[in-house]
């Protein structure tokens, strides 16, 4: 309370005072204790790595160097595609099952393989970690995921081209009759 | 592991919290005030002993009704029990613990009506001693998203107020209240397995808070820094975070919005009021500064 009343006095309200206070607050923090405080701080501070004390707000730094420094892939596009595939599967599966034809079957094969590949890849990356399994096993796990996905795609296309097709194949489950039903 | 019925009840309570105003009445059965507190004890990595669960008998009618009160009462009897606490009102985020299998702040969580109360440290964190865990990695992740306002070449920083409309300010409600207790991040299985590179719900909530702040100018760079497959996109919408948040915040929703911004499906809206509106031209124009009291 007393301090806030002090701050309201004319001395503290003056522009000079606020300017000095802001200058002190935004000075870089002195990391090495070299010189007494009587010398102006600006002369010592050539080191640009120190951060201002008042670092709640910082001015924009041109960070072009930072952008190209790390080779990081943009995963956001793949993320969108994963969601689109998931969304597309929702109407496609009932539609393809209702109307069996080669086009829907092929589309189904591709989307299902892609969807399960991304799902299995996420499982392998999340759980088969190098910190537990060592350097080799995670790579084997990812390799297995690729293998399974390629095999799945190949198998599904075999069913489409050399067999009844995916939709008809699933429908055949309902054609199975028990011995009692086979009259 | 808490009972399935308790977890289900908490999920229902969570969804009701936002949508219904009436308080639900659950049948109250009186539990004997003499409770058993099973508390995780560990001497620290230098102590060479194995961690163990120690049981304490406490009459909860002799202490306040929050778990922190019980812990303090137990510490009166056993001074070696170590735990963090500071504000006792749920604003500092120090006292995060795992109570009956769920993360919470001990100072604002009532002692549950159960005969045995299990208190463990936050899951999947290195334990320094008893209930105190090492938060270094958590805070490093938070610092990495640059949790401060960045303006493009404002020149004299802090000279004038930055303008913000009320609607733009309301966008940050539910985001600024986060106290960094890490209850959400330490309840996220993705953060358990990949905490090294995945930032976790708390940090991502703050990343979103700085992205949608209408006064911030560095949105493009902020979102650019989150584009890799681990920092934000290792969130698999498990939703444990929103369930665990002791402040009632919704990190999962913030992460959803953040992912939409990173991928470009959404764009950050233009601020309703130009934040530099109150900037007077010139360094120290005479007579332009308004004073409250002459």
CSV table of C-alpha atoms in Angstrom, one decimal, chain A residues 8 13-15 19 22 26 54-61 63 66-68 70-77 79-80 83 121-122 125-127 129 131, chain B residues 146 148-153 157-159 190 192-194 218 220-221 224-225 227-230 233-234 236 259 262-263 265 284-287 289 291 293:
chain,number,residue,atom,x,y,z
A,8,UNK,CA,1.9,7.8,-7.4
A,13,UNK,CA,5.2,9.6,-12.5
A,14,UNK,CA,7.7,11.6,-14.5
A,15,UNK,CA,8.7,10.4,-18.0
A,19,UNK,CA,12.3,5.8,-19.2
A,22,UNK,CA,12.4,0.6,-18.6
A,26,UNK,CA,15.3,-4.3,-20.5
A,54,UNK,CA,12.1,-8.0,-18.9
A,55,UNK,CA,11.6,-10.8,-21.4
A,56,UNK,CA,7.8,-11.0,-21.2
A,57,UNK,CA,7.7,-9.3,-24.6
A,58,UNK,CA,10.5,-9.7,-27.2
A,59,UNK,CA,10.8,-8.1,-30.5
A,60,UNK,CA,10.6,-10.2,-33.6
A,61,UNK,CA,13.9,-11.7,-34.6
A,63,UNK,CA,14.7,-16.3,-37.9
A,66,UNK,CA,16.6,-21.2,-37.8
A,67,UNK,CA,14.2,-22.3,-40.4
A,68,UNK,CA,16.7,-24.1,-42.6
A,70,UNK,CA,16.9,-28.5,-39.0
A,71,UNK,CA,15.8,-31.0,-41.7
A,72,UNK,CA,12.4,-31.7,-40.3
A,73,UNK,CA,9.7,-33.2,-42.4
A,74,UNK,CA,6.3,-31.6,-42.5
A,75,UNK,CA,4.0,-34.2,-41.0
A,76,UNK,CA,0.8,-32.1,-41.2
A,77,UNK,CA,0.0,-32.9,-44.8
A,79,UNK,CA,-2.0,-36.1,-41.0
A,80,UNK,CA,-4.7,-34.6,-43.1
A,83,UNK,CA,-8.0,-38.3,-41.6
A,121,UNK,CA,3.2,-47.8,-38.1
A,122,UNK,CA,2.0,-45.6,-35.2
A,125,UNK,CA,6.8,-46.2,-33.5
A,126,UNK,CA,5.1,-45.5,-30.2
A,127,UNK,CA,5.8,-48.8,-28.5
A,129,UNK,CA,11.2,-47.8,-28.8
A,131,UNK,CA,15.4,-47.1,-25.4
B,146,UNK,CA,8.6,-19.8,-26.7
B,148,UNK,CA,6.1,-15.2,-24.5
B,149,UNK,CA,4.6,-12.6,-26.8
B,150,UNK,CA,6.5,-11.9,-30.0
B,151,UNK,CA,5.8,-8.7,-31.9
B,152,UNK,CA,7.2,-7.7,-35.2
B,153,UNK,CA,9.5,-4.8,-34.8
B,157,UNK,CA,8.5,-2.5,-26.3
B,158,UNK,CA,6.3,-2.1,-23.3
B,159,UNK,CA,5.7,1.6,-23.9
B,190,UNK,CA,1.7,-41.0,-25.5
B,192,UNK,CA,4.8,-41.6,-21.1
B,193,UNK,CA,6.2,-43.6,-24.1
B,194,UNK,CA,7.5,-40.6,-26.1
B,218,UNK,CA,4.8,-14.8,-34.8
B,220,UNK,CA,3.6,-18.6,-38.8
B,221,UNK,CA,6.9,-19.5,-37.1
B,224,UNK,CA,6.0,-24.1,-38.4
B,225,UNK,CA,8.0,-25.3,-35.4
B,227,UNK,CA,5.0,-29.4,-37.9
B,228,UNK,CA,7.1,-32.6,-37.3
B,229,UNK,CA,5.6,-36.0,-36.5
B,230,UNK,CA,6.4,-36.0,-32.8
B,233,UNK,CA,1.1,-35.0,-33.9
B,234,UNK,CA,1.9,-37.8,-31.4
B,236,UNK,CA,-3.6,-39.8,-30.5
B,259,UNK,CA,-3.5,-29.5,-35.2
B,262,UNK,CA,-0.7,-26.5,-38.1
B,263,UNK,CA,-2.1,-28.4,-41.0
B,265,UNK,CA,-7.2,-26.5,-42.3
B,284,UNK,CA,8.3,10.6,-26.1
B,285,UNK,CA,5.7,13.0,-27.5
B,286,UNK,CA,5.2,15.9,-25.1
B,287,UNK,CA,1.8,15.9,-23.4
B,289,UNK,CA,1.0,10.5,-22.2
B,291,UNK,CA,-1.7,10.3,-16.4
B,293,UNK,CA,-3.5,11.4,-11.3
